[in-house]
Amino acid sequence: MFYLCTPNCIPNAVENQTIYILAIESSCDDTSAAVLCNDRTLSNVVASQKIHEEYGGVVPELASRAHQQNIVPVVDRALAKANIDKNQLSAIAFTRGPGLLGSLMVGSSFAKSLALGLKVPLIEVHHMQAHILAHFIQEENQEKPTFPFLALTISGGHTQIVMVRDYFDMEVLGETLDDAVGEAFDKSAKLLGLPYPGGPLIDRYAREGNPEAFPFPRPKVDGLNFSFSGLKTSILYFIQRETKKDPDFIEKHLADICASIQHTIIGILMEKLEQAVRETGIKKVAIGGGVSANSGIRATLEKASETAGWQTFIPRFEYCTDNAAMIGIVGYLKYLNHQYSDQHVSPKARFVMG
Ligand code: KG4
Ligand code: ZN
């Protein structure tokens, strides 16, 4: 039995038109495929690559090999879960960039071949735009932001504050000058001897710790930009100093250290977000990207909606870390506007939004 979508509120949507998008995401270390029926997710399959854990970070060569192994079964599973035959697909959407070139090439080559074989449009998607537009996936009891709104995109590769005027009218107001916030989490975790990716583990240990136990300095950066490299260095010196005095320091204080690191990172993010709200007068704030799965960030934003009168938009966990459903919603929006790519399109490791 096929799932039929009801017409939605997205402008230009043709009443009763049912569009099936197969989306493919392979920008880093997750191979993902999703099927969307208009703006609803029918399936969203993610194969995470465990191989990088033992190396303490993503190894690009291993990532592209794993994508090659995963892509066919992941796409097959996404189609099967959606109960959709490939001949029903209206278009193929894929991540063009930014990301690791070898990883992007696997997804883009697959998407191009499939689109060519099925004679359906091919649609390129910007990964960070997708993290933002994931908020427009139709979900029960989930309100969508109205334009304009501010987006805080926080991932393993990016940290940006974006003014979103329309689906495809976005302006980066500020961004990190060095490490991304996800790297700050992962590199701090590595210093504590935790495996990659350490962000979720810091989050987990932080729940039992005192966020004020160990104060770390916050950087002074102009405008709405961020910097996280100084934090990493101060954590390194702090750990070296304390383990010299007590070799078991990390083990004894892991929860407090994690809570303090997370508290400092959230403080850095919130300071700039508050500044962005003040400067733009826009009180609608959406978060996106892997780090938006962090429970501390989610709780802080929820509190801001009560105390500062912000309207906040926090994605479901499934749409925080890399996933193809977010690529699919952009594919759908572009399909409505006939924004297709041709077969000459090539992946871009560095890909400016806009
Ligand atoms: O968006 P994403 O899946 O991939 C990139 O586009 O980079 O983000 C991955 C990042 C990693 O740095 C990971 O440690 C971080 O998101 N992350 C978290 C949490 N879950 C994922 N960081 C802090 N707390 C979490 N719960
Ligand atoms: Zn991402």
CSV table of C-alpha atoms and ligand atoms in Angstrom, one decimal:
chain,number,residue,atom,x,y,z
A,1,MET,CA,0.0,0.0,0.0
A,2,PHE,CA,1.4,3.4,-0.9
A,3,TYR,CA,1.4,6.3,1.5
A,4,LEU,CA,-0.3,9.2,-0.1
A,5,CYS,CA,0.5,12.7,1.0
A,6,THR,CA,-1.9,15.5,1.6
A,7,PRO,CA,-1.2,18.9,-0.1
A,8,ASN,CA,1.1,20.9,2.2
A,9,CYS,CA,1.6,24.5,3.0
A,10,ILE,CA,4.8,25.0,0.9
A,11,PRO,CA,4.2,27.6,-1.8
A,12,ASN,CA,4.1,26.4,-5.4
A,13,ALA,CA,3.1,22.9,-4.3
A,14,VAL,CA,0.7,21.6,-6.9
A,15,GLU,CA,-2.4,20.3,-5.3
A,16,ASN,CA,-2.7,16.6,-5.2
A,17,GLN,CA,0.7,16.2,-6.9
A,18,THR,CA,2.6,13.3,-5.3
A,19,ILE,CA,6.4,13.7,-5.7
A,20,TYR,CA,8.8,11.0,-4.5
A,21,ILE,CA,12.4,12.1,-3.9
A,22,LEU,CA,15.2,9.7,-3.3
A,23,ALA,CA,17.9,11.6,-1.4
A,24,ILE,CA,21.5,10.6,-0.8
A,25,GLU,CA,23.9,12.0,1.8
A,26,SER,CA,27.6,11.0,1.9
A,27,SER,CA,29.5,14.1,2.9
A,28,CYS,CA,31.4,12.7,5.8
A,29,ASP,CA,31.2,9.4,7.6
A,30,ASP,CA,27.5,8.6,7.4
A,31,THR,CA,26.0,6.9,4.4
A,32,SER,CA,22.4,7.8,4.3
A,33,ALA,CA,19.4,7.4,1.9
A,34,ALA,CA,15.9,8.7,2.4
A,35,VAL,CA,12.6,8.7,0.4
A,36,LEU,CA,10.3,11.6,0.8
A,37,CYS,CA,6.7,11.9,-0.4
A,38,ASN,CA,6.4,15.6,-0.9
A,39,ASP,CA,7.6,17.1,2.4
A,40,ARG,CA,7.1,13.9,4.5
A,41,THR,CA,9.8,11.4,5.3
A,42,LEU,CA,8.8,7.8,4.3
A,43,SER,CA,12.2,6.4,5.2
A,44,ASN,CA,15.5,7.7,6.4
A,45,VAL,CA,18.3,5.1,6.6
A,46,VAL,CA,21.7,5.9,8.1
A,47,ALA,CA,24.7,3.7,8.1
A,48,SER,CA,27.3,5.1,10.5
A,49,GLN,CA,30.9,4.1,10.0
A,50,LYS,CA,32.4,2.7,13.2
A,51,ILE,CA,35.8,2.1,11.6
A,52,HIS,CA,36.9,5.7,12.5
A,53,GLU,CA,36.5,5.2,16.3
A,54,GLU,CA,39.9,3.5,16.6
A,55,TYR,CA,41.7,6.3,14.7
A,56,GLY,CA,40.2,9.1,16.9
A,57,GLY,CA,38.7,10.9,13.9
A,58,VAL,CA,37.4,10.5,10.4
A,59,VAL,CA,40.0,8.9,8.0
A,60,PRO,CA,38.9,10.2,4.5
A,61,GLU,CA,40.2,7.3,2.5
A,62,LEU,CA,38.4,4.8,4.8
A,63,ALA,CA,35.3,6.9,4.7
A,64,SER,CA,35.0,6.8,0.9
A,65,ARG,CA,35.6,3.0,0.8
A,66,ALA,CA,32.9,2.5,3.5
A,67,HIS,CA,30.5,4.7,1.5
A,68,GLN,CA,31.1,2.5,-1.6
A,69,GLN,CA,30.3,-0.6,0.4
A,70,ASN,CA,27.2,0.9,2.1
A,71,ILE,CA,25.6,2.9,-0.7
A,72,VAL,CA,23.7,0.1,-2.5
A,73,PRO,CA,22.3,-1.6,0.6
A,74,VAL,CA,21.4,1.7,2.2
A,75,VAL,CA,19.5,2.9,-0.9
A,76,ASP,CA,17.8,-0.5,-1.2
A,77,ARG,CA,16.7,-0.4,2.4
A,78,ALA,CA,15.4,3.2,2.1
A,79,LEU,CA,13.3,2.2,-1.0
A,80,ALA,CA,12.0,-1.0,0.7
A,81,LYS,CA,11.1,0.8,4.0
A,82,ALA,CA,9.3,3.5,2.0
A,83,ASN,CA,7.5,0.7,0.0
A,84,ILE,CA,8.5,2.6,-3.2
A,85,ASP,CA,9.7,1.1,-6.4
A,86,LYS,CA,12.6,3.0,-8.1
A,87,ASN,CA,10.4,3.6,-11.1
A,88,GLN,CA,8.1,5.7,-9.0
A,89,LEU,CA,10.8,8.2,-8.2
A,90,SER,CA,10.3,11.8,-9.4
A,91,ALA,CA,13.9,12.9,-8.8
A,92,ILE,CA,17.2,12.1,-7.2
A,93,ALA,CA,18.7,14.6,-4.8
A,94,PHE,CA,22.3,14.4,-3.5
A,95,THR,CA,24.8,16.3,-1.3
A,96,ARG,CA,27.1,18.2,-3.6
A,97,GLY,CA,29.2,19.7,-0.7
A,98,PRO,CA,30.8,20.8,1.5
A,99,GLY,CA,32.5,17.7,2.8
A,100,LEU,CA,35.2,15.2,2.1
A,101,LEU,CA,35.8,15.0,-1.6
A,102,GLY,CA,36.2,11.2,-1.8
A,103,SER,CA,33.0,10.7,0.2
A,104,LEU,CA,31.0,13.2,-1.8
A,105,MET,CA,32.1,11.5,-5.0
A,106,VAL,CA,30.6,8.2,-4.0
A,107,GLY,CA,27.2,9.7,-3.4
A,108,SER,CA,27.2,12.1,-6.3
A,109,SER,CA,28.3,9.4,-8.8
A,110,PHE,CA,25.6,7.1,-7.6
A,111,ALA,CA,23.0,9.8,-7.8
A,112,LYS,CA,24.0,10.8,-11.3
A,113,SER,CA,24.0,7.3,-12.6
A,114,LEU,CA,20.6,6.5,-11.1
A,115,ALA,CA,19.0,9.7,-12.4
A,116,LEU,CA,20.4,9.0,-15.8
A,117,GLY,CA,19.2,5.4,-15.8
A,118,LEU,CA,15.7,6.4,-14.5
A,119,LYS,CA,15.5,9.5,-16.7
A,120,VAL,CA,14.5,11.7,-13.8
A,121,PRO,CA,15.9,15.1,-12.7
A,122,LEU,CA,19.1,15.3,-10.7
A,123,ILE,CA,19.1,17.8,-7.8
A,124,GLU,CA,22.2,19.0,-6.0
A,125,VAL,CA,21.9,20.1,-2.4
A,126,HIS,CA,24.2,22.2,-0.1
A,127,HIS,CA,24.8,20.2,3.1
A,128,MET,CA,24.5,23.2,5.5
A,129,GLN,CA,21.4,24.6,3.8
A,130,ALA,CA,19.9,21.1,4.3
A,131,HIS,CA,20.7,21.2,8.0
A,132,ILE,CA,18.6,24.4,8.1
A,133,LEU,CA,15.8,23.4,5.8
A,134,ALA,CA,15.3,20.1,7.8
A,135,HIS,CA,12.9,22.2,9.8
A,136,PHE,CA,10.5,22.1,6.9
A,137,ILE,CA,10.1,18.4,6.9
A,138,GLN,CA,6.4,17.8,7.8
A,139,GLU,CA,6.1,16.3,11.3
A,140,GLU,CA,3.2,15.8,13.7
A,141,ASN,CA,3.1,18.5,16.4
A,142,GLN,CA,6.2,20.2,15.0
A,143,GLU,CA,5.9,23.9,14.1
A,144,LYS,CA,7.9,25.2,11.2
A,145,PRO,CA,9.7,28.5,11.4
A,146,THR,CA,8.3,31.4,9.4
A,147,PHE,CA,10.7,33.8,7.5
A,148,PRO,CA,12.8,35.5,8.4
A,149,PHE,CA,14.5,33.5,11.2
A,150,LEU,CA,18.0,33.0,12.5
A,151,ALA,CA,19.7,29.6,12.2
A,152,LEU,CA,22.5,28.4,14.4
A,153,THR,CA,24.2,25.6,12.4
A,154,ILE,CA,26.5,23.6,14.6
A,155,SER,CA,28.3,20.5,13.3
A,156,GLY,CA,31.6,18.8,13.0
A,157,GLY,CA,32.6,21.0,10.2
A,158,HIS,CA,30.7,24.2,10.7
A,159,THR,CA,29.6,26.8,13.2
A,160,GLN,CA,27.5,29.6,11.7
A,161,ILE,CA,24.8,32.0,12.5
A,162,VAL,CA,22.6,32.4,9.4
A,163,MET,CA,19.9,34.9,8.5
A,164,VAL,CA,17.3,32.9,6.7
A,165,ARG,CA,15.1,35.2,4.6
A,166,ASP,CA,13.5,32.5,2.5
A,167,TYR,CA,14.2,28.9,1.5
A,168,PHE,CA,17.0,29.8,-0.7
A,169,ASP,CA,17.9,33.3,0.5
A,170,MET,CA,20.3,32.8,3.3
A,171,GLU,CA,23.1,35.1,4.6
A,172,VAL,CA,25.9,33.9,6.9
A,173,LEU,CA,26.2,36.6,9.6
A,174,GLY,CA,29.0,35.0,11.5
A,175,GLU,CA,31.0,31.8,11.6
A,176,THR,CA,34.0,30.1,13.3
A,177,LEU,CA,37.4,31.5,12.5
A,178,ASP,CA,39.1,28.2,13.3
A,179,ASP,CA,37.6,24.9,14.8
A,180,ALA,CA,34.0,24.1,14.4
A,181,VAL,CA,32.0,23.5,17.6
A,182,GLY,CA,31.7,19.8,16.9
A,183,GLU,CA,35.5,19.6,16.6
A,184,ALA,CA,35.8,21.4,20.0
A,185,PHE,CA,33.6,18.7,21.5
A,186,ASP,CA,35.5,15.8,19.8
A,187,LYS,CA,39.0,17.2,20.4
A,188,SER,CA,38.2,17.8,24.1
A,189,ALA,CA,36.9,14.3,24.4
A,190,LYS,CA,40.0,12.9,22.8
A,191,LEU,CA,42.1,14.8,25.4
A,192,LEU,CA,40.0,13.0,28.0
A,193,GLY,CA,40.8,9.6,26.4
A,194,LEU,CA,37.2,9.2,25.0
A,195,PRO,CA,36.7,7.6,21.5
A,196,TYR,CA,35.5,9.4,18.4
A,197,PRO,CA,33.0,11.0,18.1
A,198,GLY,CA,33.3,12.3,21.6
A,199,GLY,CA,30.5,14.9,21.4
A,200,PRO,CA,27.7,12.6,22.5
A,201,LEU,CA,29.9,11.1,25.3
A,202,ILE,CA,30.7,14.6,26.7
A,203,ASP,CA,27.0,15.2,26.6
A,204,ARG,CA,26.3,11.9,28.5
A,205,TYR,CA,28.9,12.4,31.2
A,206,ALA,CA,28.0,16.1,31.6
A,207,ARG,CA,24.5,15.2,32.9
A,208,GLU,CA,26.0,14.0,36.1
A,209,GLY,CA,28.6,16.7,36.6
A,210,ASN,CA,28.8,20.2,37.9
A,211,PRO,CA,29.0,22.8,35.1
A,212,GLU,CA,30.8,25.3,37.3
A,213,ALA,CA,33.4,23.0,38.7
A,214,PHE,CA,36.2,24.1,36.3
A,215,PRO,CA,35.9,27.5,34.7
A,216,PHE,CA,37.5,27.7,31.2
A,217,PRO,CA,38.1,31.1,29.5
A,218,ARG,CA,35.8,32.3,26.7
A,219,PRO,CA,37.4,33.8,23.6
A,220,LYS,CA,36.9,37.4,22.6
A,221,VAL,CA,36.0,37.5,19.0
A,222,ASP,CA,34.7,40.4,16.9
A,223,GLY,CA,31.2,40.5,15.5
A,224,LEU,CA,29.1,37.4,15.3
A,225,ASN,CA,32.2,35.1,14.6
A,226,PHE,CA,33.3,32.3,16.9
A,227,SER,CA,36.6,30.8,17.9
A,228,PHE,CA,37.1,27.4,19.6
A,229,SER,CA,40.8,26.7,19.2
A,230,GLY,CA,41.8,28.6,22.4
A,231,LEU,CA,39.4,26.5,24.4
A,232,LYS,CA,41.0,23.3,23.2
A,233,THR,CA,44.4,24.6,24.2
A,234,SER,CA,43.3,25.7,27.7
A,235,ILE,CA,41.7,22.3,28.2
A,236,LEU,CA,45.0,20.6,27.1
A,237,TYR,CA,47.0,22.7,29.6
A,238,PHE,CA,44.5,22.2,32.4
A,239,ILE,CA,44.5,18.4,31.9
A,240,GLN,CA,48.4,18.3,31.7
A,241,ARG,CA,48.6,20.4,34.9
A,242,GLU,CA,46.1,18.4,36.9
A,243,THR,CA,47.2,14.9,35.8
A,244,LYS,CA,50.8,15.8,36.8
A,245,LYS,CA,49.5,16.4,40.4
A,246,ASP,CA,47.1,13.4,40.3
A,247,PRO,CA,47.4,10.8,37.5
A,248,ASP,CA,43.8,9.7,38.2
A,249,PHE,CA,42.4,13.2,37.9
A,250,ILE,CA,40.4,12.5,34.7
A,251,GLU,CA,38.9,9.3,36.0
A,252,LYS,CA,37.9,10.9,39.3
A,253,HIS,CA,36.4,14.1,37.8
A,254,LEU,CA,35.2,13.0,34.3
A,255,ALA,CA,31.6,14.2,34.8
A,256,ASP,CA,32.6,17.6,36.2
A,257,ILE,CA,35.2,18.1,33.4
A,258,CYS,CA,32.6,17.2,30.7
A,259,ALA,CA,29.9,19.4,32.3
A,260,SER,CA,32.4,22.3,32.5
A,261,ILE,CA,33.5,22.0,28.9
A,262,GLN,CA,29.9,21.7,27.7
A,263,HIS,CA,28.9,24.7,29.8
A,264,THR,CA,31.7,26.8,28.4
A,265,ILE,CA,30.8,25.8,24.8
A,266,ILE,CA,27.1,26.6,25.3
A,267,GLY,CA,28.1,29.9,26.8
A,268,ILE,CA,30.2,30.8,23.8
A,269,LEU,CA,27.3,29.9,21.4
A,270,MET,CA,24.6,31.7,23.4
A,271,GLU,CA,26.6,34.9,23.8
A,272,LYS,CA,26.7,35.3,20.0
A,273,LEU,CA,23.2,34.1,19.4
A,274,GLU,CA,21.9,36.7,21.9
A,275,GLN,CA,24.0,39.3,20.1
A,276,ALA,CA,22.5,38.2,16.7
A,277,VAL,CA,19.0,38.5,18.1
A,278,ARG,CA,19.7,42.0,19.5
A,279,GLU,CA,21.3,43.2,16.3
A,280,THR,CA,18.7,41.8,13.9
A,281,GLY,CA,15.6,42.1,16.1
A,282,ILE,CA,14.6,38.6,15.0
A,283,LYS,CA,13.6,36.4,17.9
A,284,LYS,CA,12.9,33.3,15.9
A,285,VAL,CA,15.9,30.9,16.4
A,286,ALA,CA,16.4,27.5,14.8
A,287,ILE,CA,19.2,25.1,15.4
A,288,GLY,CA,20.6,22.5,13.1
A,289,GLY,CA,23.6,20.2,12.6
A,290,GLY,CA,25.0,17.3,14.7
A,291,VAL,CA,25.7,19.4,17.8
A,292,SER,CA,22.1,20.4,18.0
A,293,ALA,CA,21.6,16.9,19.4
A,294,ASN,CA,23.3,18.1,22.5
A,295,SER,CA,20.9,18.0,25.5
A,296,GLY,CA,22.5,21.0,27.2
A,297,ILE,CA,22.1,23.2,24.1
A,298,ARG,CA,18.5,22.0,23.6
A,299,ALA,CA,17.6,22.7,27.3
A,300,THR,CA,19.3,26.2,27.1
A,301,LEU,CA,17.3,27.1,24.0
A,302,GLU,CA,14.1,25.9,25.5
A,303,LYS,CA,14.8,28.0,28.6
A,304,ALA,CA,15.5,31.0,26.3
A,305,SER,CA,12.1,30.7,24.7
A,306,GLU,CA,10.6,31.1,28.2
A,307,THR,CA,12.8,33.7,29.7
A,308,ALA,CA,13.8,35.8,26.6
A,309,GLY,CA,10.6,35.3,24.6
A,310,TRP,CA,12.3,33.7,21.7
A,311,GLN,CA,10.5,31.3,19.5
A,312,THR,CA,12.8,28.4,19.2
A,313,PHE,CA,12.9,25.5,16.7
A,314,ILE,CA,14.7,22.4,17.8
A,315,PRO,CA,14.8,19.5,15.3
A,316,ARG,CA,14.1,15.9,16.2
A,317,PHE,CA,17.3,13.9,17.0
A,318,GLU,CA,17.0,12.0,13.8
A,319,TYR,CA,17.3,15.3,11.8
A,320,CYS,CA,20.2,16.7,13.8
A,321,THR,CA,23.2,14.5,12.8
A,322,ASP,CA,23.8,13.8,9.1
A,323,ASN,CA,20.9,12.2,7.4
A,324,ALA,CA,19.4,12.1,3.9
A,325,ALA,CA,15.9,13.2,4.8
A,326,MET,CA,17.2,16.8,5.2
A,327,ILE,CA,18.7,16.4,1.7
A,328,GLY,CA,15.3,15.2,0.5
A,329,ILE,CA,13.4,18.2,1.8
A,330,VAL,CA,15.7,20.5,-0.1
A,331,GLY,CA,15.4,18.2,-3.1
A,332,TYR,CA,11.6,18.6,-2.9
A,333,LEU,CA,11.7,22.4,-2.6
A,334,LYS,CA,14.1,22.6,-5.5
A,335,TYR,CA,11.9,20.2,-7.6
A,336,LEU,CA,8.9,22.5,-7.1
A,337,ASN,CA,11.1,25.3,-8.5
A,338,HIS,CA,12.5,23.2,-11.3
A,339,GLN,CA,16.0,23.8,-10.0
A,340,TYR,CA,17.8,20.8,-11.5
A,341,SER,CA,21.4,20.0,-12.1
A,342,ASP,CA,22.9,18.5,-15.2
A,343,GLN,CA,25.2,15.5,-15.5
A,344,HIS,CA,28.3,17.7,-15.5
A,345,VAL,CA,27.8,18.7,-11.9
A,346,SER,CA,30.8,17.7,-9.7
A,347,PRO,CA,31.1,17.5,-5.9
A,348,LYS,CA,32.7,20.4,-4.1
A,349,ALA,CA,34.6,19.9,-0.9
A,350,ARG,CA,34.4,23.6,-0.2
A,351,PHE,CA,31.0,24.9,-1.2
A,352,VAL,CA,29.9,28.4,-0.3
A,353,MET,CA,26.2,28.7,0.6
A,354,GLY,CA,24.1,31.0,-1.5
B,1,KG4,O1,26.2,17.3,11.3
B,1,KG4,P1,27.1,16.2,11.7
B,1,KG4,O2,26.4,14.8,11.9
B,1,KG4,O3,28.2,16.0,10.7
B,1,KG4,C1,28.9,17.1,10.1
B,1,KG4,O4,28.3,17.7,9.2
B,1,KG4,O5,29.9,17.5,10.7
B,1,KG4,O6,27.8,16.6,13.1
B,1,KG4,C2,28.7,15.7,13.7
B,1,KG4,C3,29.2,16.4,15.0
B,1,KG4,C4,30.3,15.6,15.7
B,1,KG4,O7,31.4,16.5,16.0
B,1,KG4,C5,29.7,15.1,16.9
B,1,KG4,O8,30.6,14.9,18.0
B,1,KG4,C6,28.6,16.1,17.2
B,1,KG4,O9,28.1,16.5,15.9
B,1,KG4,N1,27.6,15.7,18.1
B,1,KG4,C7,27.4,16.1,19.4
B,1,KG4,C8,26.3,15.4,19.9
B,1,KG4,N2,25.9,14.5,18.9
B,1,KG4,C9,26.6,14.7,17.8
B,1,KG4,N3,28.1,17.0,20.1
B,1,KG4,C10,27.7,17.3,21.3
B,1,KG4,N4,26.6,16.6,21.9
B,1,KG4,C11,25.9,15.7,21.2
B,1,KG4,N5,24.9,15.1,21.8
B,2,ZN,ZN,26.3,17.8,8.9
